[in-house]
Every structure is written in structure tokens, then in C-alpha cells.
Amino acid sequence: MTASDISRFEGLPDSPFPRLNALIEGVEPGNSPLIMSLGEPQHAFPAFVTEEIARNAASFGKYPPIIGTEVFRHAAAGWLGRRFGIAEHIGKDRDLDPDHQILPVNGTREALFLIAQVATPPEKAGRRPAILMPNPFYQCYAAAALAAGAEPVYIAATRDNGFMPDFEALPEELLARTAMIYFCSPANPQGSVASLDYLKGLIALARRHNITLAIDECYADIYDREPPAGALQAALAIHDGRDNGKGGDPFANIIIFHSLSKRSSLPGLRSGFCAGEKALMQRFRNFRNIAGPQVPLPLMAASAACWNDDGHAAANRDLYRAKITAAERILGNRFGFYRPAGGFFLWLDVGDGEKAAHELWAKAGVKVLPGAYLSREDSPYGPGGNPGRAYIRVALVGSETETEEALSRMAEAL
Ligand SMILES: Cc1ncc(COP(=O)(O)O)c(C=O)c1O
């Protein structure tokens, strides 16, 4: 083997979707196929999106600036202020300056990947840095950690800990060499939501160990009852105005990620934004100016209109809520069903997720994702095993009729 044969991505498994296709290859679906494996929203997106793109189409002839337009940044900032009740903290010369602390991103996936490249030093505490993430997790986090030369460390998020990884319990030697923590709330796949207190604790931990927190909040506007708390909100709640080593920046050590893919059912628009610590955002902006993908200007105009409008997001949320209610009716307390506090996935304990996914396809034509494909063998710091093995993830992204049909078939087949 030559040096060029050895990839730093050696530890990266195949994407969950080709794995699922391989699992059911050659198996005839037992009924007309219903696809519940992919988290791709199918609801209609707002009609004004098409109009905005058409109205701004001439600017396809321009390279978009990496910092986006003022209109976009202020629309995103306005939404953050309304959604998290922090409007008085946002604005020029306030805690979060939209012109310096918000960046548009070409879908949050690329930004979640690239932030690790900026936030990971070559060494930390004299050793290879670690990047922590929940287990199960959005697969991009692991690719990002490996690309940054860090060791991805998977921290179990199980029913026993309310699907909230216990970062506090980790040994000092690991925390000392941790460069970054990825954290997702509402969580994909479990739909669990971090409390304000959990987020406050996580921020305090990150500051004690000089860790960057990459907080993935892309499901923030899809929730069942209470709007989930956000990391900026938690940071403001603990801010006492004293110097925290970052010039008193209340958002020290934090970057958050938001997306229109779920909120506005626009996964194909590739549009989101990130916001956070002033110095980190400056470094990210400099890096992105050379290496980052920009958001095309007509799409940015449409995105600004989406962030300015909460009505369509509320209607979208109602559609998901109705499907969760249907699931509750159809599944009852089978498969450990619970109403997810946020997001649009069911995380069902079926004993053996891979076997169940195979069976559901063969008997009922319903395609779901085995939980094990979203998680990894636990790190030596946790309870061991693959915490997703017993589960399937069911994406409630189709129409209500289709969803009810799929859930009824599932209840019958399993
Ligand atoms: C947890 C999580 N984070 C990030 C993303 C990326 O979303 P996008 O790149 O469409 O903004 C997804 C998409 O499925 C996701 O589930």
C-alpha cells in the first residue's frame, strides 16, 4: 500500500442510503412502494419563492458575495430575534451584529462540514484533536471531523439519557483535547429537544475547555408544542457582561446553523445561514471567501422573503403535527412510540432495525432507514454497542394520506 492509498476517510462508513439500497436489493416490495427513509420535505413551498427568483433572475449574471446581501442578513437576524425572543440583542452595536456575525450558506451541510476545517487546530493539549458528536448523528459531522484531521468521538444519545449526550461525564483528558462539539436540537433522528439548562451547561463546559460548539438547529421551526430553545438564547441567559476571554462576546465559542430546507420545505434551494461568535465568524468568513460556496443572488432574495415570513412556517408545522397525531393514533404505544418534541422523524424501537427495514419493504413496500446506519459503535466513553441498532427512522415527509397508509401497513407488518 502506498501513502496515497491511505485515505484519512478510512473510518467513514458508506452513506446510509446506498447501504439501505444494498439491504433490499433484489427484494420485491410487498405493496406499492412508500418511501419513508429520506428526510426530504414534500410539502409545498411558499409560492412567493418562485416569484422572487424570477424577479431577481438578472443577478444570476453576477458572482454573489460570500457575506450575502444586507437584505438577507437582516431577514435572517429578524427571524432569530422573533423566534428566540432575543430581538433587543440583535443589530449594529448590539450583541449580534447581522453584518459581521451572520453568513449565508449553501445549505447547512456544507457549512457544518467547513466549520470543522476552521475550528480544528493541528493539535490540542499536545495530541490529535477530538471532535465529539452525538451517537446517532447527522453523517456529515464525522466526515468533517476526519477531513479536519480530528478523531470523531461518538457520544451515546439513548433513551436512558433522554437522547441528550452526557458531555459533562467525559474524562478530562478527552475534553482537554476536544476542539469541537457537534450538537443537534431538535435532534435528527430522535426528535429530542435540549432544554435551556442543558444548553447553558454545554456552553459553560465548552468555555472551560476552549471548545467550539457547532449547534445544528435546522429543525428549530418544526416542533410539537413548545418552540425549542436555541443556543444563542442560552448564551444570553448566562451572559453576565464579564470578560469571558473573548472580549465579553456573549456568543463566545458558539456557532449555530439554520436552514430553509425543513422550515420552508425547500431542500433543493440549498439555503441556510450560520451565526455566532464575532471572532469565529470573521475567521469563517475569511475562509469561505476563498473556499466556500456562495448562495446565488436570486435564491438569496427568495430566502430573505422566507425568513421574513412566519406564516408559511406555522402552516408547515401544523401539517407535521397532524401526521404525528395520526402516528400516535395508528401506532399507540407500540415500538416505543412517543411524540417527538421537534423535527419530523419517528424513532421506533423495533428490536432489530435492519431486520425490520428488510421486512417492511418485503411485506409492505414501506422503505424506512435502519437506525444502525445513522450511528456507530459507541466510543470507549459510553455504554458500548451501536445505540441505533434496535431502531428504525421513519420520515413523516409525505402527504397525510400517504403517511397514514404507510403507518397502517407498518403496524400490520411488524
Ligand atoms: C440534522 C441535520 N443537519 C443538517 C442537515 C442539512 O440540511 P441542509 O443542508 O439541507 O440545510 C440535515 C438534512 O437532512 C439534517 O438532518
Short mmCIF file of C-alpha atoms and ligand atoms in Angstrom, two decimals:
data_model
loop_
_atom_site.label_atom_id
_atom_site.label_comp_id
_atom_site.label_asym_id
_atom_site.label_seq_id
_atom_site.Cartn_x
_atom_site.Cartn_y
_atom_site.Cartn_z
CA MET A 1 0.00 0.00 0.00
CA THR A 2 1.39 3.40 -0.91
CA ALA A 3 0.86 6.54 1.11
CA SER A 4 -1.66 7.76 -1.46
CA ASP A 5 -3.81 4.64 -0.91
CA ILE A 6 -4.32 5.55 2.72
CA SER A 7 -7.18 7.97 3.00
CA ARG A 8 -7.92 9.96 6.11
CA PHE A 9 -11.54 8.96 5.45
CA GLU A 10 -10.75 5.32 6.19
CA GLY A 11 -13.10 5.32 9.20
CA LEU A 12 -16.03 6.79 7.28
CA PRO A 13 -18.81 4.29 6.53
CA ASP A 14 -20.95 4.34 3.41
CA SER A 15 -23.80 6.82 3.31
CA PRO A 16 -26.94 5.30 4.93
CA PHE A 17 -28.95 5.38 1.69
CA PRO A 18 -26.73 3.18 -0.53
CA ARG A 19 -26.49 0.83 2.48
CA LEU A 20 -30.28 0.65 2.63
CA ASN A 21 -30.48 0.05 -1.12
CA ALA A 22 -27.96 -2.79 -0.78
CA LEU A 23 -30.01 -4.27 2.10
CA ILE A 24 -33.15 -4.55 -0.03
CA GLU A 25 -31.52 -5.14 -3.40
CA GLY A 26 -33.38 -7.78 -5.39
CA VAL A 27 -36.26 -7.84 -2.88
CA GLU A 28 -39.63 -7.15 -4.49
CA PRO A 29 -41.71 -4.65 -2.47
CA GLY A 30 -44.74 -6.37 -0.93
CA ASN A 31 -47.03 -3.48 -1.90
CA SER A 32 -46.87 -0.22 -3.86
CA PRO A 33 -43.70 1.50 -2.60
CA LEU A 34 -43.98 4.22 0.06
CA ILE A 35 -40.69 5.95 0.79
CA MET A 36 -40.24 6.98 4.42
CA SER A 37 -36.46 6.66 4.55
CA LEU A 38 -35.37 10.04 3.25
CA GLY A 39 -35.81 13.24 5.29
CA GLU A 40 -36.72 15.24 2.21
CA PRO A 41 -39.72 17.52 2.89
CA GLN A 42 -42.52 17.03 0.36
CA HIS A 43 -44.88 19.82 1.47
CA ALA A 44 -45.45 22.68 -0.96
CA PHE A 45 -43.01 25.56 -0.56
CA PRO A 46 -44.37 29.14 -0.49
CA ALA A 47 -45.48 30.44 -3.91
CA PHE A 48 -43.59 33.72 -3.42
CA VAL A 49 -40.29 31.81 -3.71
CA THR A 50 -40.72 31.30 -7.46
CA GLU A 51 -41.80 34.91 -7.92
CA GLU A 52 -38.77 36.25 -6.02
CA ILE A 53 -36.38 34.11 -8.04
CA ALA A 54 -37.95 35.28 -11.30
CA ARG A 55 -37.92 38.93 -10.22
CA ASN A 56 -34.21 38.72 -9.36
CA ALA A 57 -33.15 36.44 -12.21
CA ALA A 58 -30.92 39.09 -13.81
CA SER A 59 -28.48 38.73 -10.91
CA PHE A 60 -27.67 35.16 -11.98
CA GLY A 61 -25.23 37.16 -14.12
CA LYS A 62 -23.21 38.18 -11.04
CA TYR A 63 -20.92 36.37 -8.63
CA PRO A 64 -22.68 36.51 -5.25
CA PRO A 65 -20.68 37.98 -2.32
CA ILE A 66 -19.83 35.41 0.36
CA ILE A 67 -21.38 37.65 3.03
CA GLY A 68 -24.65 37.75 1.10
CA THR A 69 -26.86 40.80 0.83
CA GLU A 70 -27.82 43.16 3.61
CA VAL A 71 -31.46 42.27 2.95
CA PHE A 72 -30.72 38.58 3.52
CA ARG A 73 -28.62 39.09 6.66
CA HIS A 74 -31.23 41.33 8.24
CA ALA A 75 -34.08 38.97 7.33
CA ALA A 76 -32.20 36.08 8.99
CA ALA A 77 -31.40 38.27 12.00
CA GLY A 78 -35.02 39.39 12.27
CA TRP A 79 -36.20 35.78 12.34
CA LEU A 80 -33.61 34.87 15.02
CA GLY A 81 -34.86 37.78 17.11
CA ARG A 82 -38.53 36.78 16.78
CA ARG A 83 -38.08 33.05 17.04
CA PHE A 84 -35.85 33.07 20.13
CA GLY A 85 -37.22 36.20 21.81
CA ILE A 86 -33.85 37.99 21.55
CA ALA A 87 -34.73 40.85 19.19
CA GLU A 88 -33.35 43.53 21.54
CA HIS A 89 -29.90 41.87 21.36
CA ILE A 90 -29.66 41.97 17.57
CA GLY A 91 -28.47 44.92 15.50
CA LYS A 92 -25.44 47.06 14.82
CA ASP A 93 -23.55 47.74 18.10
CA ARG A 94 -25.63 45.15 19.93
CA ASP A 95 -24.74 41.58 20.92
CA LEU A 96 -25.19 40.15 17.43
CA ASP A 97 -24.34 42.42 14.52
CA PRO A 98 -26.01 40.92 11.41
CA ASP A 99 -23.38 42.45 9.11
CA HIS A 100 -20.50 40.71 10.88
CA GLN A 101 -21.98 37.70 12.63
CA ILE A 102 -24.35 36.16 10.08
CA LEU A 103 -23.27 34.35 6.93
CA PRO A 104 -25.49 32.81 4.27
CA VAL A 105 -24.64 29.18 3.48
CA ASN A 106 -25.32 26.95 0.52
CA GLY A 107 -27.43 24.59 2.62
CA THR A 108 -26.23 23.96 6.17
CA ARG A 109 -24.49 20.72 5.24
CA GLU A 110 -21.55 22.43 3.55
CA ALA A 111 -21.19 24.89 6.44
CA LEU A 112 -21.34 22.13 9.06
CA PHE A 113 -18.56 20.44 7.11
CA LEU A 114 -16.42 23.53 6.59
CA ILE A 115 -16.63 24.87 10.16
CA ALA A 116 -14.55 21.92 11.39
CA GLN A 117 -11.80 22.89 8.94
CA VAL A 118 -11.65 26.34 10.52
CA ALA A 119 -12.18 25.44 14.17
CA THR A 120 -9.76 22.50 14.50
CA PRO A 121 -6.12 23.22 15.41
CA PRO A 122 -3.45 20.72 14.30
CA GLU A 123 -3.05 19.67 17.95
CA LYS A 124 -4.83 20.33 21.20
CA ALA A 125 -3.32 19.57 24.63
CA GLY A 126 -0.35 18.20 22.67
CA ARG A 127 -2.42 15.49 20.98
CA ARG A 128 -4.59 14.80 17.95
CA PRO A 129 -7.75 16.86 18.49
CA ALA A 130 -11.08 15.16 19.08
CA ILE A 131 -14.43 16.25 17.72
CA LEU A 132 -17.39 14.99 19.73
CA MET A 133 -20.81 14.29 18.32
CA PRO A 134 -23.99 12.58 19.47
CA ASN A 135 -24.50 8.96 18.51
CA PRO A 136 -26.64 8.60 16.33
CA PHE A 137 -25.78 11.71 14.34
CA TYR A 138 -26.01 13.53 11.01
CA GLN A 139 -23.32 11.78 8.97
CA CYS A 140 -21.68 14.95 7.72
CA TYR A 141 -20.24 15.63 11.21
CA ALA A 142 -17.99 12.56 11.00
CA ALA A 143 -16.73 13.41 7.51
CA ALA A 144 -15.98 16.94 8.69
CA ALA A 145 -14.02 15.72 11.71
CA LEU A 146 -11.92 13.33 9.64
CA ALA A 147 -11.25 15.95 6.95
CA ALA A 148 -10.04 18.31 9.68
CA GLY A 149 -7.57 15.64 10.90
CA ALA A 150 -9.52 15.16 14.14
CA GLU A 151 -10.71 11.97 15.78
CA PRO A 152 -14.52 11.75 15.68
CA VAL A 153 -15.75 10.57 19.07
CA TYR A 154 -19.35 9.32 19.24
CA ILE A 155 -21.19 10.01 22.49
CA ALA A 156 -24.28 7.91 23.08
CA ALA A 157 -27.67 9.66 22.93
CA THR A 158 -30.01 6.94 24.15
CA ARG A 159 -33.42 6.67 25.74
CA ASP A 160 -31.63 6.32 29.10
CA ASN A 161 -30.21 9.85 28.88
CA GLY A 162 -33.27 11.35 27.20
CA PHE A 163 -31.30 11.27 23.90
CA MET A 164 -29.07 14.03 25.30
CA PRO A 165 -25.38 13.04 25.33
CA ASP A 166 -23.75 13.47 28.74
CA PHE A 167 -20.70 15.51 27.71
CA GLU A 168 -20.14 16.56 31.35
CA ALA A 169 -19.38 12.98 32.34
CA LEU A 170 -16.48 12.64 29.89
CA PRO A 171 -12.94 12.37 31.23
CA GLU A 172 -10.79 15.50 31.46
CA GLU A 173 -8.16 14.04 29.11
CA LEU A 174 -10.75 13.82 26.33
CA LEU A 175 -12.31 17.22 26.99
CA ALA A 176 -8.86 18.83 27.08
CA ARG A 177 -8.12 17.67 23.53
CA THR A 178 -11.63 18.32 22.19
CA ALA A 179 -11.62 21.03 19.53
CA MET A 180 -15.29 20.98 18.67
CA ILE A 181 -18.64 19.50 19.67
CA TYR A 182 -21.43 18.99 17.17
CA PHE A 183 -24.82 19.05 18.77
CA CYS A 184 -28.26 18.93 17.16
CA SER A 185 -31.54 20.15 18.69
CA PRO A 186 -34.23 19.25 17.76
CA ALA A 187 -32.26 16.09 17.12
CA ASN A 188 -32.27 14.01 13.98
CA PRO A 189 -33.28 11.18 14.35
CA GLN A 190 -34.82 11.13 17.84
CA GLY A 191 -36.70 14.44 17.77
CA SER A 192 -35.47 15.24 21.26
CA VAL A 193 -35.06 18.86 22.25
CA ALA A 194 -32.40 20.30 24.56
CA SER A 195 -33.69 22.38 27.47
CA LEU A 196 -32.34 25.86 28.07
CA ASP A 197 -30.50 24.47 31.11
CA TYR A 198 -28.85 21.72 29.07
CA LEU A 199 -27.67 24.31 26.54
CA LYS A 200 -26.37 26.59 29.30
CA GLY A 201 -24.39 23.66 30.75
CA LEU A 202 -22.99 22.79 27.35
CA ILE A 203 -21.83 26.38 26.78
CA ALA A 204 -20.16 26.54 30.20
CA LEU A 205 -18.41 23.22 29.51
CA ALA A 206 -17.21 24.44 26.10
CA ARG A 207 -15.79 27.63 27.59
CA ARG A 208 -13.98 25.76 30.38
CA HIS A 209 -12.19 23.65 27.79
CA ASN A 210 -11.98 26.16 24.93
CA ILE A 211 -14.16 24.03 22.66
CA THR A 212 -16.11 25.36 19.68
CA LEU A 213 -19.79 24.41 19.77
CA ALA A 214 -21.35 23.81 16.36
CA ILE A 215 -25.06 23.76 17.15
CA ASP A 216 -27.23 22.36 14.38
CA GLU A 217 -30.69 23.89 14.82
CA CYS A 218 -32.07 23.18 11.35
CA TYR A 219 -35.32 21.70 12.76
CA ALA A 220 -35.91 24.68 15.10
CA ASP A 221 -39.21 25.69 13.47
CA ILE A 222 -40.72 22.21 13.39
CA TYR A 223 -41.94 21.35 16.84
CA ASP A 224 -44.90 19.77 18.57
CA ARG A 225 -45.80 22.04 21.49
CA GLU A 226 -43.18 24.48 22.81
CA PRO A 227 -40.72 26.22 20.47
CA PRO A 228 -37.34 24.59 21.26
CA ALA A 229 -34.75 26.79 22.98
CA GLY A 230 -31.71 27.84 20.95
CA ALA A 231 -28.03 28.20 21.80
CA LEU A 232 -27.93 32.00 21.33
CA GLN A 233 -30.83 32.31 23.73
CA ALA A 234 -28.99 30.11 26.28
CA ALA A 235 -25.80 32.16 25.83
CA LEU A 236 -27.67 35.38 26.53
CA ALA A 237 -29.31 33.81 29.59
CA ILE A 238 -25.89 33.18 31.18
CA HIS A 239 -24.20 36.34 29.97
CA ASP A 240 -23.18 38.45 32.93
CA GLY A 241 -21.24 41.08 30.99
CA ARG A 242 -17.91 39.94 32.43
CA ASP A 243 -14.88 39.16 30.32
CA ASN A 244 -15.07 35.55 29.18
CA GLY A 245 -11.70 35.66 27.42
CA LYS A 246 -13.35 36.70 24.13
CA GLY A 247 -13.78 40.39 24.85
CA GLY A 248 -17.06 39.74 26.60
CA ASP A 249 -18.72 38.35 23.45
CA PRO A 250 -21.91 36.71 24.77
CA PHE A 251 -21.73 34.20 21.92
CA ALA A 252 -18.12 33.15 22.65
CA ASN A 253 -17.40 29.58 21.46
CA ILE A 254 -20.76 29.23 19.66
CA ILE A 255 -21.87 28.94 16.06
CA ILE A 256 -25.43 27.97 15.15
CA PHE A 257 -26.79 26.67 11.84
CA HIS A 258 -30.27 27.26 10.39
CA SER A 259 -31.81 26.06 7.17
CA LEU A 260 -34.78 26.66 4.88
CA SER A 261 -34.75 23.01 3.80
CA LYS A 262 -37.08 21.95 6.60
CA ARG A 263 -38.65 25.22 7.77
CA SER A 264 -39.86 26.20 4.30
CA SER A 265 -39.81 22.76 2.58
CA LEU A 266 -37.05 23.94 0.25
CA PRO A 267 -34.37 21.23 0.35
CA GLY A 268 -33.45 21.97 -3.25
CA LEU A 269 -32.93 25.70 -2.74
CA ARG A 270 -29.73 24.98 -0.78
CA SER A 271 -30.07 27.90 1.56
CA GLY A 272 -29.39 28.47 5.21
CA PHE A 273 -27.26 30.63 7.44
CA CYS A 274 -24.91 30.46 10.37
CA ALA A 275 -24.38 32.95 13.17
CA GLY A 276 -22.30 33.23 16.32
CA GLU A 277 -19.11 34.42 17.98
CA LYS A 278 -17.71 37.51 16.34
CA ALA A 279 -14.07 36.33 16.03
CA LEU A 280 -15.08 32.87 14.80
CA MET A 281 -17.48 34.32 12.23
CA GLN A 282 -14.66 36.57 10.98
CA ARG A 283 -12.35 33.55 10.56
CA PHE A 284 -15.12 31.57 8.87
CA ARG A 285 -15.89 34.47 6.55
CA ASN A 286 -12.21 34.78 5.56
CA PHE A 287 -12.00 31.05 4.87
CA ARG A 288 -15.29 30.99 2.98
CA ASN A 289 -14.17 33.95 0.88
CA ILE A 290 -11.54 31.63 -0.61
CA ALA A 291 -13.12 28.19 -0.34
CA GLY A 292 -16.84 28.50 0.42
CA PRO A 293 -19.75 28.09 -1.98
CA GLN A 294 -21.87 31.24 -2.28
CA VAL A 295 -25.65 31.38 -2.42
CA PRO A 296 -26.81 32.71 -5.84
CA LEU A 297 -28.35 36.19 -5.54
CA PRO A 298 -31.86 35.35 -6.85
CA LEU A 299 -32.01 32.44 -4.38
CA MET A 300 -30.81 34.74 -1.61
CA ALA A 301 -33.67 37.16 -2.40
CA ALA A 302 -36.17 34.29 -2.17
CA SER A 303 -34.53 33.10 1.06
CA ALA A 304 -34.82 36.56 2.63
CA ALA A 305 -38.55 36.54 1.83
CA CYS A 306 -38.85 33.15 3.57
CA TRP A 307 -37.06 34.29 6.74
CA ASN A 308 -39.31 37.37 6.80
CA ASP A 309 -42.47 35.27 6.73
CA ASP A 310 -43.51 33.13 9.70
CA GLY A 311 -46.99 32.25 8.42
CA HIS A 312 -45.90 29.56 5.98
CA ALA A 313 -43.61 28.02 8.61
CA ALA A 314 -46.51 27.81 11.09
CA ALA A 315 -48.73 26.15 8.45
CA ASN A 316 -45.91 23.71 7.66
CA ARG A 317 -45.53 22.87 11.35
CA ASP A 318 -49.28 22.16 11.59
CA LEU A 319 -49.01 19.64 8.74
CA TYR A 320 -46.26 17.73 10.59
CA ARG A 321 -48.18 17.90 13.86
CA ALA A 322 -51.24 16.34 12.22
CA LYS A 323 -49.11 13.46 10.94
CA ILE A 324 -47.61 12.88 14.38
CA THR A 325 -51.13 12.76 15.79
CA ALA A 326 -52.04 10.21 13.11
CA ALA A 327 -48.97 8.17 14.07
CA GLU A 328 -49.99 8.28 17.72
CA ARG A 329 -53.45 7.01 16.77
CA ILE A 330 -52.17 4.26 14.48
CA LEU A 331 -49.16 3.06 16.46
CA GLY A 332 -50.41 3.71 20.01
CA ASN A 333 -47.65 2.64 22.35
CA ARG A 334 -46.20 0.03 20.02
CA PHE A 335 -42.49 0.18 19.10
CA GLY A 336 -41.86 2.59 21.98
CA PHE A 337 -43.74 5.33 20.11
CA TYR A 338 -43.50 8.81 21.63
CA ARG A 339 -44.44 12.19 20.18
CA PRO A 340 -41.14 13.77 19.08
CA ALA A 341 -40.82 17.25 20.63
CA GLY A 342 -39.28 18.52 17.40
CA GLY A 343 -38.44 17.53 13.82
CA PHE A 344 -40.40 15.15 11.63
CA PHE A 345 -38.98 11.71 12.32
CA LEU A 346 -40.31 8.78 14.31
CA TRP A 347 -37.58 6.83 16.07
CA LEU A 348 -39.12 3.45 16.74
CA ASP A 349 -37.70 0.64 18.81
CA VAL A 350 -38.40 -2.49 16.77
CA GLY A 351 -35.79 -4.77 18.37
CA ASP A 352 -33.65 -5.13 15.24
CA GLY A 353 -33.83 -2.13 12.90
CA GLU A 354 -32.12 -3.76 9.94
CA LYS A 355 -34.35 -6.84 10.06
CA ALA A 356 -37.46 -4.64 10.41
CA ALA A 357 -36.45 -2.41 7.46
CA HIS A 358 -35.99 -5.50 5.29
CA GLU A 359 -39.29 -6.97 6.42
CA LEU A 360 -41.24 -3.74 5.95
CA TRP A 361 -40.04 -3.49 2.38
CA ALA A 362 -40.66 -7.14 1.56
CA LYS A 363 -44.08 -7.38 3.23
CA ALA A 364 -45.48 -3.85 2.98
CA GLY A 365 -43.47 -1.89 0.39
CA VAL A 366 -42.56 0.66 3.07
CA LYS A 367 -38.99 1.90 2.96
CA VAL A 368 -37.53 3.04 6.29
CA LEU A 369 -33.98 3.53 7.48
CA PRO A 370 -32.33 1.14 9.97
CA GLY A 371 -31.18 3.19 12.96
CA ALA A 372 -27.80 1.48 12.97
CA TYR A 373 -26.97 3.22 9.67
CA LEU A 374 -27.14 6.59 11.46
CA SER A 375 -24.99 5.58 14.39
CA ARG A 376 -21.67 3.96 15.12
CA GLU A 377 -20.24 1.54 17.62
CA ASP A 378 -20.14 3.64 20.75
CA SER A 379 -16.84 5.21 21.88
CA PRO A 380 -15.00 3.71 24.84
CA TYR A 381 -16.53 6.50 26.95
CA GLY A 382 -20.12 5.26 26.76
CA PRO A 383 -22.28 2.21 27.37
CA GLY A 384 -20.96 0.35 24.29
CA GLY A 385 -22.75 -1.21 21.32
CA ASN A 386 -24.47 0.62 18.49
CA PRO A 387 -27.20 2.77 20.07
CA GLY A 388 -29.26 2.81 16.86
CA ARG A 389 -29.35 -0.96 16.31
CA ALA A 390 -32.81 -1.56 17.76
CA TYR A 391 -34.42 1.34 15.88
CA ILE A 392 -35.85 2.41 12.57
CA ARG A 393 -36.17 6.03 11.48
CA VAL A 394 -39.43 6.90 9.78
CA ALA A 395 -39.58 10.26 7.96
CA LEU A 396 -43.07 11.80 8.03
CA VAL A 397 -42.41 13.92 4.95
CA GLY A 398 -45.11 12.75 2.53
CA SER A 399 -48.80 13.67 2.44
CA GLU A 400 -51.03 12.84 5.40
CA THR A 401 -52.87 10.16 3.39
CA GLU A 402 -49.64 8.52 2.29
CA THR A 403 -48.22 8.71 5.81
CA GLU A 404 -51.33 7.11 7.34
CA GLU A 405 -51.25 4.36 4.74
CA ALA A 406 -47.57 3.64 5.42
CA LEU A 407 -48.02 3.63 9.20
CA SER A 408 -51.03 1.32 9.00
CA ARG A 409 -49.06 -1.08 6.83
CA MET A 410 -46.18 -0.91 9.30
CA ALA A 411 -48.43 -1.63 12.27
CA GLU A 412 -49.75 -4.67 10.45
CA ALA A 413 -46.45 -5.99 9.08
CA LEU A 414 -44.26 -5.77 12.17
C1 LIG B 1 -29.52 17.17 11.36
C2 LIG B 1 -29.35 17.78 10.02
N1 LIG B 1 -28.46 18.77 9.88
C3 LIG B 1 -28.26 19.36 8.68
C4 LIG B 1 -28.94 18.96 7.57
C5 LIG B 1 -28.62 19.62 6.26
O1 LIG B 1 -29.62 20.37 5.77
P1 LIG B 1 -29.41 21.36 4.54
O2 LIG B 1 -28.02 21.18 4.02
O3 LIG B 1 -30.43 20.99 3.56
O4 LIG B 1 -29.57 22.74 5.13
C6 LIG B 1 -29.88 17.94 7.67
C7 LIG B 1 -30.61 17.47 6.47
O5 LIG B 1 -31.17 16.44 6.38
C8 LIG B 1 -30.10 17.34 8.93
O6 LIG B 1 -30.98 16.35 9.09
#
